[in-house]
Amino acid sequence: MTRRALWSAAGLVLLAVSIALAITVGPADIAVVEVWRTVLAHLVQGERVLSPIRDGIIWHLRLPRTLLAAVCGAGLAVCGVVLQSLLRNPLADPFVLGVSSGASTGAVLVVVLGVGGGAVSLSAGAFAGAVLSFGLVLTLSHALGGQLDRVVLCGVAAMQLFSALTSFIVLTSADAETTRGVLFWLLGSLSSASWTEVAIAAAVLAVTLVVCLGHGRALDAFAFGEDSAAALGVPVARVRLALLCVTALLTAVLVSSSGAIGFVGLVLPHAARVFAGSGHARLLPASALAGAIFLVWVDTLARSVLQPQEIPVGVLTSLIGVPAFVLILYRTRSRR
Amino acid sequence: MTLSADRVVRTAAGHLILDGVSLDCAPGATIGLLGPNGAGKSTLLRVLAGLLPTSSGVVTLDGKPLPDTRRGEVARRVAVVEQQVDTQVDLSVLDVVRLGRIPHRRAWAAPTARDAEAVADALAATRLTDRAGQSWHTLSGGERQRVQLARALAQQPRELLLDEPTNHLDIAHQLDLLALVTALPTTTVIALHDLNLAAMYCDHVAVLRQGRVAAAGTPEEVFTEALIAEVYGVRTRITTPDGRLHIRFLGTAR
């Protein structure tokens, strides 16, 4: 217990340090100490040291963006852990049930075709599309018998369908500028982060984490399949539905604020297993922390390496993450 | 009182799998389920465990119908060892055995000393104590079966259901596992293929044929040359040298 508390504390400190360092990086040349003093001035009463514009860069651009990166990284990793366990598939990620493709269709309906007449934002359209797509997958897989493989197959089918719809709408109706904008969002970007988005995403993440940790034993029990879980006293149908719904909701919220950031939800759970083991009481918080720290740093790189141009963070997560992941797998190969 | 099935019928996709099976288990007894492939042994075990619903008829635990009992409560009483399970997850022997404590643990609570004790006892009973750290994926089929049995023992069940646990085990491991299981104080229902092993280790046997109980009673009452010829289509010579039932197979009846 003390060792576990120590690790958690170390992870939290590392995350806090990462965030504190990440907000000092950016095109506006602001001294490190002034960045921190600005944040402190906002958090506790203090004297504003910077001009309103530079103050705004810190408080309304860099900090919410970095926090959203942390929340997204944590949320995607947690969803990945839960779905890999529930679906008994190491290739499962938060997008496997069609949530991201549905979101992209919803987004292009709003941005390209102007559905909602300007009253609906891209995020709202994406969220509606994500929830609709997940609902479709759930209903369809239930109608087809509700076995696990049906759920996965329906998810893959929905993913293909909505991706095709998105491409169709973009290619037939969008001009070059809109297409580029949509593509950028689809690949995942945290550039539109606001405090509202951070607050919503963090709240949904907190609820999801509590629900998933509360079902930690049940998730462990799924290791040998649904029958074994049932024989260990898990009400399989109820637990599966509840966990699929909370993770889909969290994924929908994350995708609607930052696009479909790949890799994190697929690979961070595997990386976290290497040092936290496969018991979910430890794996869930470990994945959340690892995902948060990972995405904070990758997003910092994404917005700074090619200044003034920004790389979509989803592109960079894979470019950096894949070699790192291969290295981890290589170092642990002797365990099997 | 313990587990019992009363006129259980189970149909799946239009096929009749169990056709009015009744089974009473004496507390602490070892009951063997026998019968040809597809006779309904596995389905009956799964129905007894509450993993499959009945189409009609009822399974009761201490007189209370299983569907009216919470899953967690059933799992604290009844443990199941399935045929050949596997996992993608990287688990050690100890991790797998610890799964058996899930029904006894509360949400949010860390494992207690009682949990640790039950796991240690289960490992010791199956002689796996010094293998606790080994990865599941490096185990042989027989070792995996033993680990699953240890997991079931960690549940501290009063009823233990095993589906052909001796499959893929060499004869020494078969005898070893059956001796261990039958010595337990639990009420044990065990699906078996080997009639001689059933005669050696079971207090009671039930022979299933096409979803019905063809015969039930002590091995001596049930295993007759006529019944085996009728159910399996196999000619046998049954003798009782030194008082123990010995079934010698002569060939198929054709």
Coordinates of C-alpha atoms in Angstrom, one line a residue:
Chain A
M1 CA 0.0 0.0 0.0
T2 CA 2.8 2.5 0.9
R3 CA 4.7 1.5 -2.2
R4 CA 1.5 2.1 -4.3
A5 CA 1.0 5.5 -2.7
L6 CA 4.6 6.4 -3.3
W7 CA 4.3 5.5 -7.0
S8 CA 1.1 7.4 -7.4
A9 CA 2.6 10.5 -5.7
A10 CA 5.7 10.2 -7.9
G11 CA 3.4 10.0 -11.0
L12 CA 1.4 13.0 -9.9
V13 CA 4.5 15.1 -9.2
L14 CA 6.0 14.1 -12.6
L15 CA 2.7 15.2 -14.2
A16 CA 2.6 18.5 -12.4
V17 CA 6.3 19.2 -13.3
S18 CA 5.5 18.3 -16.9
I19 CA 2.6 20.7 -17.1
A20 CA 4.7 23.5 -15.4
L21 CA 7.5 23.0 -17.9
A22 CA 5.2 22.6 -20.9
I23 CA 3.5 26.0 -20.4
T24 CA 6.9 27.8 -20.5
V25 CA 7.3 26.7 -24.1
G26 CA 5.8 28.7 -26.9
P27 CA 6.4 31.2 -29.7
A28 CA 5.8 34.2 -27.5
D29 CA 9.0 34.9 -25.7
I30 CA 8.0 35.0 -22.0
A31 CA 10.5 34.3 -19.3
V32 CA 10.0 31.1 -17.4
V33 CA 9.6 32.8 -14.0
E34 CA 7.1 35.2 -15.3
V35 CA 5.0 32.3 -16.7
W36 CA 4.8 30.7 -13.3
R37 CA 4.2 34.0 -11.5
T38 CA 1.3 34.6 -13.9
V39 CA -0.3 31.3 -13.2
L40 CA 0.2 31.8 -9.4
A41 CA -1.4 35.2 -9.7
H42 CA -4.5 33.6 -11.2
L43 CA -4.6 30.7 -8.9
V44 CA -4.1 32.6 -5.7
Q45 CA -4.4 36.3 -5.3
G46 CA -1.3 38.1 -6.6
E47 CA 0.0 40.8 -8.8
R48 CA -0.3 40.4 -12.6
V49 CA 3.2 40.8 -13.9
L50 CA 2.5 40.7 -17.6
S51 CA 0.6 42.8 -20.1
P52 CA -3.0 41.6 -20.7
I53 CA -2.1 40.1 -24.0
R54 CA 0.8 38.1 -22.7
D55 CA -1.1 37.2 -19.6
G56 CA -3.9 35.9 -21.9
I57 CA -1.4 33.8 -23.8
I58 CA -0.5 32.0 -20.6
W59 CA -3.8 31.8 -18.9
H60 CA -6.2 31.4 -21.9
L61 CA -4.0 29.6 -24.4
R62 CA -1.1 27.6 -23.0
L63 CA -2.5 26.4 -19.7
P64 CA -5.9 25.2 -20.9
R65 CA -4.3 23.5 -23.9
T66 CA -1.7 21.7 -21.7
L67 CA -4.4 20.7 -19.2
L68 CA -6.6 19.4 -22.0
A69 CA -3.6 17.4 -23.3
A70 CA -3.3 15.8 -19.9
V71 CA -7.0 15.1 -19.6
C72 CA -7.1 13.7 -23.2
G73 CA -4.1 11.5 -22.7
A74 CA -5.4 10.2 -19.4
G75 CA -8.9 9.6 -20.7
L76 CA -7.8 7.8 -23.9
A77 CA -5.4 5.6 -22.0
V78 CA -8.1 4.6 -19.5
C79 CA -10.7 3.9 -22.3
G80 CA -8.1 1.8 -24.0
V81 CA -7.4 -0.3 -20.9
V82 CA -11.1 -0.9 -20.3
L83 CA -11.9 -1.8 -23.9
Q84 CA -8.9 -4.1 -24.2
S85 CA -10.1 -6.0 -21.1
L86 CA -13.8 -6.0 -21.9
L87 CA -13.4 -7.0 -25.6
R88 CA -10.5 -9.4 -24.8
N89 CA -8.6 -7.8 -27.6
P90 CA -5.2 -6.3 -27.3
L91 CA -5.8 -4.3 -30.5
A92 CA -8.9 -2.5 -29.1
D93 CA -8.6 1.2 -28.7
P94 CA -11.1 3.9 -27.7
F95 CA -12.1 4.3 -31.3
V96 CA -12.8 0.6 -32.0
L97 CA -16.6 1.0 -31.5
G98 CA -17.0 3.7 -34.2
V99 CA -17.0 6.7 -31.8
S100 CA -14.3 8.7 -33.6
S101 CA -15.7 8.0 -37.1
G102 CA -19.2 9.0 -36.0
A103 CA -17.7 12.2 -34.5
S104 CA -15.9 13.0 -37.8
T105 CA -19.1 12.6 -39.8
G106 CA -21.0 14.9 -37.3
A107 CA -18.2 17.4 -37.5
V108 CA -18.1 17.6 -41.3
L109 CA -21.9 17.8 -41.4
V110 CA -21.7 21.0 -39.3
V111 CA -18.5 22.5 -40.9
V112 CA -18.9 21.5 -44.5
L113 CA -22.6 21.2 -45.1
G114 CA -23.6 23.8 -42.5
V115 CA -26.1 21.6 -40.7
G116 CA -27.6 23.5 -37.7
G117 CA -27.3 26.8 -39.6
G118 CA -24.4 28.1 -37.5
A119 CA -26.1 27.5 -34.2
V120 CA -24.3 24.2 -33.7
S121 CA -20.5 24.2 -33.1
L122 CA -18.1 21.6 -34.6
S123 CA -17.7 20.1 -31.1
A124 CA -21.4 19.7 -30.6
G125 CA -21.8 18.1 -34.1
A126 CA -18.9 15.8 -33.4
F127 CA -20.3 14.8 -30.0
A128 CA -23.8 14.1 -31.5
G129 CA -22.2 12.0 -34.3
A130 CA -20.1 10.1 -31.8
V131 CA -23.0 9.2 -29.5
L132 CA -25.2 8.3 -32.5
S133 CA -22.6 6.0 -33.9
F134 CA -22.0 4.3 -30.6
G135 CA -25.7 3.9 -30.1
L136 CA -26.0 2.3 -33.6
V137 CA -23.2 -0.2 -32.8
L138 CA -24.8 -1.1 -29.5
T139 CA -28.2 -1.6 -30.9
L140 CA -27.0 -3.5 -33.9
S141 CA -24.7 -5.8 -31.9
H142 CA -27.6 -6.5 -29.5
A143 CA -29.9 -7.4 -32.4
L144 CA -27.2 -9.7 -33.8
G145 CA -27.0 -11.7 -30.5
G146 CA -24.8 -9.5 -28.4
Q147 CA -21.7 -11.7 -28.3
L148 CA -18.3 -10.1 -27.9
D149 CA -17.2 -10.7 -31.5
R150 CA -20.5 -9.1 -32.7
V151 CA -19.8 -6.0 -30.8
V152 CA -16.3 -5.7 -32.3
L153 CA -17.5 -6.5 -35.8
C154 CA -20.3 -3.9 -35.6
G155 CA -17.8 -1.3 -34.3
V156 CA -15.5 -2.0 -37.3
A157 CA -18.5 -1.8 -39.7
A158 CA -19.6 1.5 -38.2
M159 CA -16.1 2.8 -38.4
Q160 CA -15.9 2.0 -42.1
L161 CA -19.4 3.4 -42.8
F162 CA -18.8 6.7 -41.1
S163 CA -15.3 7.2 -42.5
A164 CA -16.7 6.7 -46.0
L165 CA -19.5 9.2 -45.3
T166 CA -17.0 11.7 -44.0
S167 CA -14.8 11.3 -47.1
F168 CA -17.8 11.5 -49.3
I169 CA -19.0 14.8 -47.8
V170 CA -15.5 16.3 -47.7
L171 CA -14.7 15.4 -51.3
T172 CA -18.0 16.4 -52.8
S173 CA -18.7 19.6 -50.9
A174 CA -15.7 21.2 -49.2
D175 CA -13.4 23.8 -50.7
A176 CA -9.6 23.3 -50.2
E177 CA -9.4 25.5 -47.1
T178 CA -12.2 23.8 -45.3
T179 CA -10.9 20.4 -46.3
R180 CA -7.5 21.3 -44.8
G181 CA -9.1 22.5 -41.6
V182 CA -11.3 19.4 -41.3
L183 CA -8.3 17.1 -42.0
F184 CA -6.3 18.9 -39.3
W185 CA -9.1 18.3 -36.8
L186 CA -9.5 14.7 -37.8
L187 CA -5.9 13.9 -37.1
G188 CA -6.2 15.3 -33.6
S189 CA -5.3 18.8 -32.4
L190 CA -5.5 20.5 -29.1
S191 CA -5.2 24.0 -30.5
S192 CA -8.8 25.0 -29.8
A193 CA -8.6 24.2 -26.1
S194 CA -10.6 26.5 -23.7
W195 CA -11.3 26.4 -20.0
T196 CA -14.9 25.2 -20.7
E197 CA -13.6 22.2 -22.6
V198 CA -11.0 21.4 -19.9
A199 CA -13.7 21.6 -17.2
I200 CA -16.2 19.3 -19.1
A201 CA -13.5 16.8 -20.2
A202 CA -12.0 16.7 -16.7
A203 CA -15.4 16.2 -15.0
V204 CA -16.3 13.3 -17.4
L205 CA -12.8 11.8 -16.9
A206 CA -13.3 11.9 -13.1
V207 CA -16.6 10.1 -13.3
T208 CA -15.3 7.5 -15.7
L209 CA -12.2 6.8 -13.6
V210 CA -14.4 6.4 -10.5
V211 CA -16.8 4.0 -12.3
C212 CA -14.0 2.0 -13.9
L213 CA -12.0 1.7 -10.6
G214 CA -15.2 0.6 -8.9
H215 CA -15.4 -2.2 -11.4
G216 CA -11.7 -3.0 -11.1
R217 CA -12.3 -6.5 -9.8
A218 CA -14.8 -7.2 -12.5
L219 CA -12.3 -6.1 -15.2
D220 CA -9.7 -8.5 -13.7
A221 CA -12.3 -11.2 -13.8
F222 CA -12.7 -10.8 -17.6
A223 CA -9.2 -12.1 -18.2
F224 CA -10.5 -15.6 -18.9
G225 CA -13.6 -14.6 -20.8
E226 CA -17.2 -13.7 -19.9
D227 CA -18.2 -17.1 -18.7
S228 CA -15.3 -17.2 -16.2
A229 CA -16.2 -13.6 -15.1
A230 CA -19.8 -14.7 -14.6
A231 CA -18.6 -17.8 -12.6
L232 CA -16.7 -15.4 -10.4
G233 CA -19.9 -13.5 -9.6
V234 CA -19.7 -10.7 -12.1
P235 CA -23.1 -9.6 -13.5
V236 CA -21.5 -9.7 -17.0
A237 CA -24.2 -8.1 -19.1
R238 CA -24.8 -5.1 -16.8
V239 CA -21.1 -4.5 -16.2
R240 CA -20.3 -4.7 -19.9
L241 CA -23.0 -2.2 -20.8
A242 CA -22.2 0.2 -18.1
L243 CA -18.4 0.2 -18.9
L244 CA -19.0 0.5 -22.7
C245 CA -21.3 3.4 -22.1
V246 CA -19.0 5.4 -19.8
T247 CA -15.9 4.9 -22.0
A248 CA -17.9 5.8 -25.1
L249 CA -19.2 8.9 -23.5
L250 CA -15.7 10.0 -22.4
T251 CA -14.3 9.2 -25.8
A252 CA -17.0 11.2 -27.4
V253 CA -16.3 14.2 -25.2
L254 CA -12.5 13.9 -25.9
V255 CA -12.9 13.5 -29.6
S256 CA -15.3 16.4 -29.9
S257 CA -12.8 18.8 -28.2
S258 CA -9.6 17.5 -29.7
G259 CA -10.3 15.2 -32.7
A260 CA -9.2 11.6 -32.9
I261 CA -5.8 11.5 -31.4
G262 CA -4.6 8.0 -32.2
F263 CA -2.0 5.7 -30.6
V264 CA -2.5 6.9 -27.0
G265 CA -5.5 4.7 -26.3
L266 CA -4.0 1.7 -28.1
V267 CA -0.4 1.6 -26.9
L268 CA -0.2 3.4 -23.5
P269 CA -2.2 0.7 -21.8
H270 CA 0.3 -1.9 -23.0
A271 CA 3.2 0.3 -21.9
A272 CA 1.6 0.9 -18.5
R273 CA 1.2 -2.9 -18.0
V274 CA 4.9 -3.3 -18.3
F275 CA 5.5 -1.4 -15.0
A276 CA 2.1 -1.6 -13.3
G277 CA 1.2 -5.2 -14.0
S278 CA -2.3 -6.3 -15.2
G279 CA -4.4 -5.8 -12.1
H280 CA -6.8 -3.0 -12.9
A281 CA -6.7 -1.4 -9.4
R282 CA -3.1 -0.3 -10.3
L283 CA -3.3 -0.4 -14.1
L284 CA -6.1 2.2 -14.4
P285 CA -4.4 5.0 -12.5
A286 CA -1.0 4.1 -13.9
S287 CA -2.3 4.3 -17.5
A288 CA -4.1 7.6 -16.7
L289 CA -0.9 9.2 -15.4
A290 CA 1.3 7.7 -18.2
G291 CA -1.2 8.9 -20.9
A292 CA -1.4 12.4 -19.4
I293 CA 2.3 12.9 -19.1
F294 CA 2.9 11.4 -22.6
L295 CA 0.4 13.7 -24.3
V296 CA 1.5 16.8 -22.5
W297 CA 5.0 16.4 -23.9
V298 CA 4.0 15.3 -27.4
D299 CA 1.7 18.3 -27.7
T300 CA 4.4 20.6 -26.5
L301 CA 6.6 19.2 -29.3
A302 CA 3.8 19.3 -31.8
R303 CA 3.3 23.1 -31.3
S304 CA 7.0 24.0 -31.1
V305 CA 9.3 21.9 -33.3
L306 CA 8.1 23.4 -36.7
Q307 CA 7.3 26.9 -35.4
P308 CA 5.3 28.8 -36.6
Q309 CA 3.6 25.8 -38.2
E310 CA 1.9 23.3 -36.0
I311 CA 1.9 19.5 -36.5
P312 CA -1.3 17.7 -35.7
V313 CA -0.7 16.0 -32.4
G314 CA -2.2 12.7 -33.6
V315 CA 0.5 12.5 -36.2
L316 CA 3.3 13.1 -33.7
T317 CA 1.9 10.6 -31.1
S318 CA 2.4 7.8 -33.6
L319 CA 5.7 9.1 -35.0
I320 CA 7.2 9.2 -31.5
G321 CA 5.2 6.6 -29.9
V322 CA 5.7 3.7 -32.2
P323 CA 9.5 3.5 -31.9
A324 CA 9.2 4.0 -28.1
F325 CA 6.6 1.2 -28.0
V326 CA 8.8 -1.2 -30.0
L327 CA 11.6 -0.5 -27.6
I328 CA 9.5 -1.3 -24.6
L329 CA 8.3 -4.6 -26.2
Y330 CA 11.9 -5.5 -27.1
R331 CA 13.1 -4.9 -23.5
T332 CA 10.4 -7.1 -22.0
R333 CA 10.5 -9.9 -24.6
S334 CA 12.1 -12.4 -22.3
R335 CA 9.1 -12.3 -19.9
R336 CA 7.0 -14.5 -22.1
Chain B
M1 CA -29.1 -29.5 1.1
T2 CA -26.9 -28.4 -1.7
L3 CA -27.1 -28.1 -5.5
S4 CA -30.0 -29.9 -7.3
A5 CA -31.6 -29.9 -10.7
D6 CA -35.3 -30.6 -11.1
R7 CA -36.5 -31.7 -14.5
V8 CA -34.2 -29.2 -16.3
V9 CA -34.9 -28.7 -20.0
R10 CA -32.6 -26.6 -22.1
T11 CA -33.0 -25.8 -25.8
A12 CA -30.6 -23.8 -27.8
A13 CA -31.2 -22.7 -31.4
G14 CA -34.1 -25.1 -31.7
H15 CA -32.1 -28.1 -30.5
L16 CA -33.0 -29.9 -27.3
I17 CA -29.8 -30.2 -25.3
L18 CA -31.2 -31.2 -21.9
D19 CA -34.5 -33.1 -21.8
G20 CA -35.8 -33.2 -18.3
V21 CA -32.6 -33.9 -16.2
S22 CA -33.0 -34.2 -12.5
L23 CA -29.9 -34.5 -10.3
D24 CA -29.5 -34.5 -6.5
C25 CA -26.2 -34.1 -4.9
A26 CA -25.5 -35.5 -1.5
P27 CA -23.5 -32.9 0.5
G28 CA -19.7 -33.7 0.3
A29 CA -20.2 -36.4 -2.3
T30 CA -18.4 -36.6 -5.7
I31 CA -20.8 -37.0 -8.5
G32 CA -19.5 -38.1 -12.0
L33 CA -21.3 -37.0 -15.1
L34 CA -20.7 -39.5 -18.0
G35 CA -22.0 -40.0 -21.5
P36 CA -21.0 -39.8 -25.1
N37 CA -19.8 -36.6 -26.8
G38 CA -22.8 -34.2 -27.2
A39 CA -24.9 -36.0 -24.5
G40 CA -25.2 -32.7 -22.6
K41 CA -22.6 -33.0 -19.8
S42 CA -21.0 -29.6 -20.3
T43 CA -24.4 -27.9 -20.7
L44 CA -25.7 -29.5 -17.5
L45 CA -22.6 -28.2 -15.6
R46 CA -23.1 -24.7 -17.0
V47 CA -26.8 -24.8 -16.0
L48 CA -25.8 -26.0 -12.5
A49 CA -23.4 -23.1 -12.3
G50 CA -26.1 -20.7 -13.3
L51 CA -24.1 -19.7 -16.4
L52 CA -26.9 -20.8 -18.7
P53 CA -30.7 -20.3 -18.0
T54 CA -33.0 -23.3 -18.1
S55 CA -35.8 -23.4 -20.7
S56 CA -38.0 -25.1 -18.1
G57 CA -37.3 -26.8 -14.8
V58 CA -35.2 -25.3 -12.0
V59 CA -31.8 -25.5 -10.4
T60 CA -31.7 -24.8 -6.7
L61 CA -28.9 -24.0 -4.3
D62 CA -30.0 -24.9 -0.7
G63 CA -33.6 -25.0 -2.0
K64 CA -33.4 -21.5 -3.4
P65 CA -33.8 -21.2 -7.2
L66 CA -30.5 -20.1 -8.8
P67 CA -32.0 -17.2 -10.9
D68 CA -33.3 -15.7 -7.6
T69 CA -29.8 -15.7 -6.1
R70 CA -27.4 -12.9 -6.8
R71 CA -24.4 -13.8 -9.0
G72 CA -21.9 -12.8 -6.3
E73 CA -23.6 -15.0 -3.7
V74 CA -23.6 -18.0 -6.1
A75 CA -19.9 -17.4 -6.8
R76 CA -19.1 -17.5 -3.0
R77 CA -20.7 -21.0 -2.9
V78 CA -20.1 -22.6 -6.3
A79 CA -16.8 -22.6 -8.2
V80 CA -16.4 -23.8 -11.8
V81 CA -13.4 -25.2 -13.6
E82 CA -14.1 -24.9 -17.3
Q83 CA -12.5 -26.9 -20.1
Q84 CA -9.4 -25.2 -21.5
V85 CA -9.6 -21.5 -20.8
D86 CA -6.9 -19.1 -22.0
T87 CA -6.2 -15.4 -21.8
Q88 CA -4.4 -12.7 -23.7
V89 CA -3.4 -11.0 -20.4
D90 CA 0.0 -11.4 -19.0
L91 CA -0.8 -13.1 -15.7
S92 CA 1.3 -15.0 -13.2
V93 CA 0.1 -18.2 -11.5
L94 CA -0.5 -16.1 -8.4
D95 CA -2.5 -13.5 -10.3
V96 CA -4.8 -16.3 -11.7
V97 CA -5.3 -17.9 -8.3
R98 CA -6.1 -14.5 -6.8
L99 CA -9.0 -14.1 -9.2
G100 CA -10.7 -16.7 -7.1
R101 CA -11.0 -14.1 -4.3
I102 CA -13.0 -11.7 -6.4
P103 CA -16.5 -12.9 -5.1
H104 CA -15.3 -12.4 -1.5
R105 CA -13.9 -8.9 -2.0
R106 CA -15.7 -5.6 -1.7
A107 CA -15.4 -2.9 -4.3
W108 CA -12.6 -0.4 -3.4
A109 CA -11.2 -2.7 -0.6
A110 CA -7.7 -4.0 -0.7
P111 CA -7.2 -7.8 -0.3
T112 CA -7.4 -8.9 3.3
A113 CA -5.3 -11.3 5.3
R114 CA -8.1 -13.9 4.8
D115 CA -7.8 -13.5 1.0
A116 CA -4.0 -14.0 1.2
E117 CA -4.5 -17.1 3.4
A118 CA -7.1 -18.6 1.0
V119 CA -4.8 -18.0 -1.9
A120 CA -1.8 -19.6 -0.1
D121 CA -3.9 -22.6 0.9
A122 CA -5.1 -23.1 -2.6
L123 CA -1.5 -22.9 -4.0
A124 CA -0.3 -25.4 -1.3
A125 CA -3.2 -27.8 -2.0
T126 CA -2.3 -28.0 -5.7
R127 CA 1.4 -28.0 -5.0
L128 CA 1.9 -24.7 -6.9
T129 CA 3.4 -22.7 -4.1
D130 CA 6.9 -22.5 -5.7
R131 CA 5.4 -21.8 -9.2
A132 CA 3.5 -18.7 -8.0
G133 CA 5.6 -16.3 -9.9
Q134 CA 5.6 -18.2 -13.2
S135 CA 3.8 -16.7 -16.2
W136 CA 0.5 -18.4 -17.3
H137 CA 1.7 -18.4 -20.8
T138 CA 4.7 -20.7 -20.0
L139 CA 2.6 -23.4 -18.4
S140 CA 1.7 -26.7 -20.0
G141 CA -1.9 -27.8 -20.5
G142 CA -1.8 -29.9 -17.3
E143 CA -0.3 -27.1 -15.2
R144 CA -2.9 -24.7 -16.5
Q145 CA -5.7 -27.1 -15.4
R146 CA -4.1 -27.3 -11.9
V147 CA -3.8 -23.5 -11.7
Q148 CA -7.5 -23.2 -12.6
L149 CA -8.3 -25.7 -9.9
A150 CA -6.3 -23.6 -7.4
R151 CA -8.2 -20.5 -8.5
A152 CA -11.5 -22.5 -7.8
L153 CA -10.2 -23.6 -4.4
A154 CA -9.3 -20.0 -3.5
Q155 CA -13.0 -19.3 -3.9
Q156 CA -13.5 -21.6 -0.9
P157 CA -16.6 -23.1 -2.5
R158 CA -18.9 -25.6 -1.0
E159 CA -19.8 -26.8 -4.4
L160 CA -17.2 -27.5 -7.1
L161 CA -18.1 -28.1 -10.8
L162 CA -15.4 -29.5 -13.1
D163 CA -15.8 -30.0 -16.9
E164 CA -13.5 -32.8 -18.0
P165 CA -10.6 -31.6 -15.9
T166 CA -8.4 -34.6 -16.8
N167 CA -8.4 -33.9 -20.6
H168 CA -4.8 -33.6 -21.9
L169 CA -3.3 -34.8 -18.7
D170 CA -1.0 -37.8 -18.5
I171 CA -2.2 -40.6 -16.3
A172 CA -0.2 -39.6 -13.2
H173 CA -1.6 -36.1 -13.4
Q174 CA -5.1 -37.5 -13.9
L175 CA -5.0 -39.7 -10.8
D176 CA -3.3 -36.9 -8.9
L177 CA -6.0 -34.3 -9.8
L178 CA -8.9 -36.7 -9.1
A179 CA -7.5 -37.8 -5.8
L180 CA -7.1 -34.2 -4.8
V181 CA -10.6 -33.2 -5.9
T182 CA -12.4 -36.1 -4.3
A183 CA -10.6 -35.7 -1.0
L184 CA -12.0 -32.2 -0.7
P185 CA -14.9 -31.7 1.6
T186 CA -16.9 -29.9 -1.2
T187 CA -19.8 -31.4 -3.1
T188 CA -18.2 -32.0 -6.4
V189 CA -19.8 -32.6 -9.8
I190 CA -17.3 -33.7 -12.4
A191 CA -17.8 -34.5 -16.1
L192 CA -15.6 -37.4 -17.1
H193 CA -14.9 -39.6 -20.1
D194 CA -13.0 -42.4 -18.4
L195 CA -15.4 -45.0 -17.0
N196 CA -12.7 -46.7 -14.9
L197 CA -11.6 -43.4 -13.3
A198 CA -15.2 -42.6 -12.6
A199 CA -15.7 -45.9 -10.9
M200 CA -12.5 -45.4 -8.9
Y201 CA -13.2 -41.8 -7.6
C202 CA -17.0 -41.1 -7.8
D203 CA -19.5 -41.9 -5.0
H204 CA -22.3 -41.4 -7.5
V205 CA -22.5 -41.4 -11.3
A206 CA -25.1 -40.2 -13.7
V207 CA -24.9 -41.3 -17.4
L208 CA -26.4 -38.9 -19.9
R209 CA -27.6 -39.8 -23.3
Q210 CA -29.1 -37.3 -25.7
G211 CA -29.9 -34.9 -22.9
R212 CA -31.6 -37.5 -20.7
V213 CA -30.3 -39.4 -17.6
A214 CA -30.0 -43.0 -18.9
A215 CA -28.9 -44.3 -15.4
A216 CA -27.9 -42.9 -12.1
G217 CA -26.6 -44.5 -8.8
T218 CA -23.4 -45.9 -7.5
P219 CA -20.8 -46.9 -10.1
E220 CA -21.5 -50.6 -9.3
E221 CA -25.2 -50.1 -9.9
V222 CA -24.8 -48.0 -13.1
F223 CA -21.9 -49.5 -15.0
T224 CA -23.2 -52.7 -16.5
E225 CA -22.3 -54.4 -19.7
A226 CA -25.8 -53.8 -21.0
L227 CA -25.9 -50.1 -20.2
I228 CA -22.5 -49.4 -21.7
A229 CA -23.5 -51.3 -24.8
E230 CA -26.7 -49.3 -25.0
V231 CA -25.3 -45.9 -24.4
Y232 CA -21.9 -46.0 -26.0
G233 CA -22.4 -48.9 -28.5
V234 CA -19.3 -50.6 -27.0
R235 CA -18.9 -54.2 -25.8
T236 CA -17.2 -54.6 -22.4
R237 CA -16.3 -57.2 -19.8
I238 CA -16.9 -56.0 -16.3
T239 CA -15.2 -57.7 -13.4
T240 CA -14.6 -56.9 -9.8
P241 CA -11.2 -58.2 -8.9
D242 CA -10.2 -57.3 -5.4
G243 CA -13.7 -55.8 -4.9
R244 CA -13.1 -52.9 -7.3
L245 CA -15.0 -52.4 -10.5
H246 CA -12.9 -53.0 -13.6
I247 CA -14.2 -52.3 -17.1
R248 CA -12.4 -53.9 -20.0
F249 CA -13.3 -52.7 -23.5
L250 CA -13.7 -55.4 -26.2
G251 CA -14.6 -53.3 -29.2
T252 CA -17.5 -51.4 -30.7
A253 CA -20.8 -53.3 -30.9
R254 CA -20.9 -53.2 -34.7

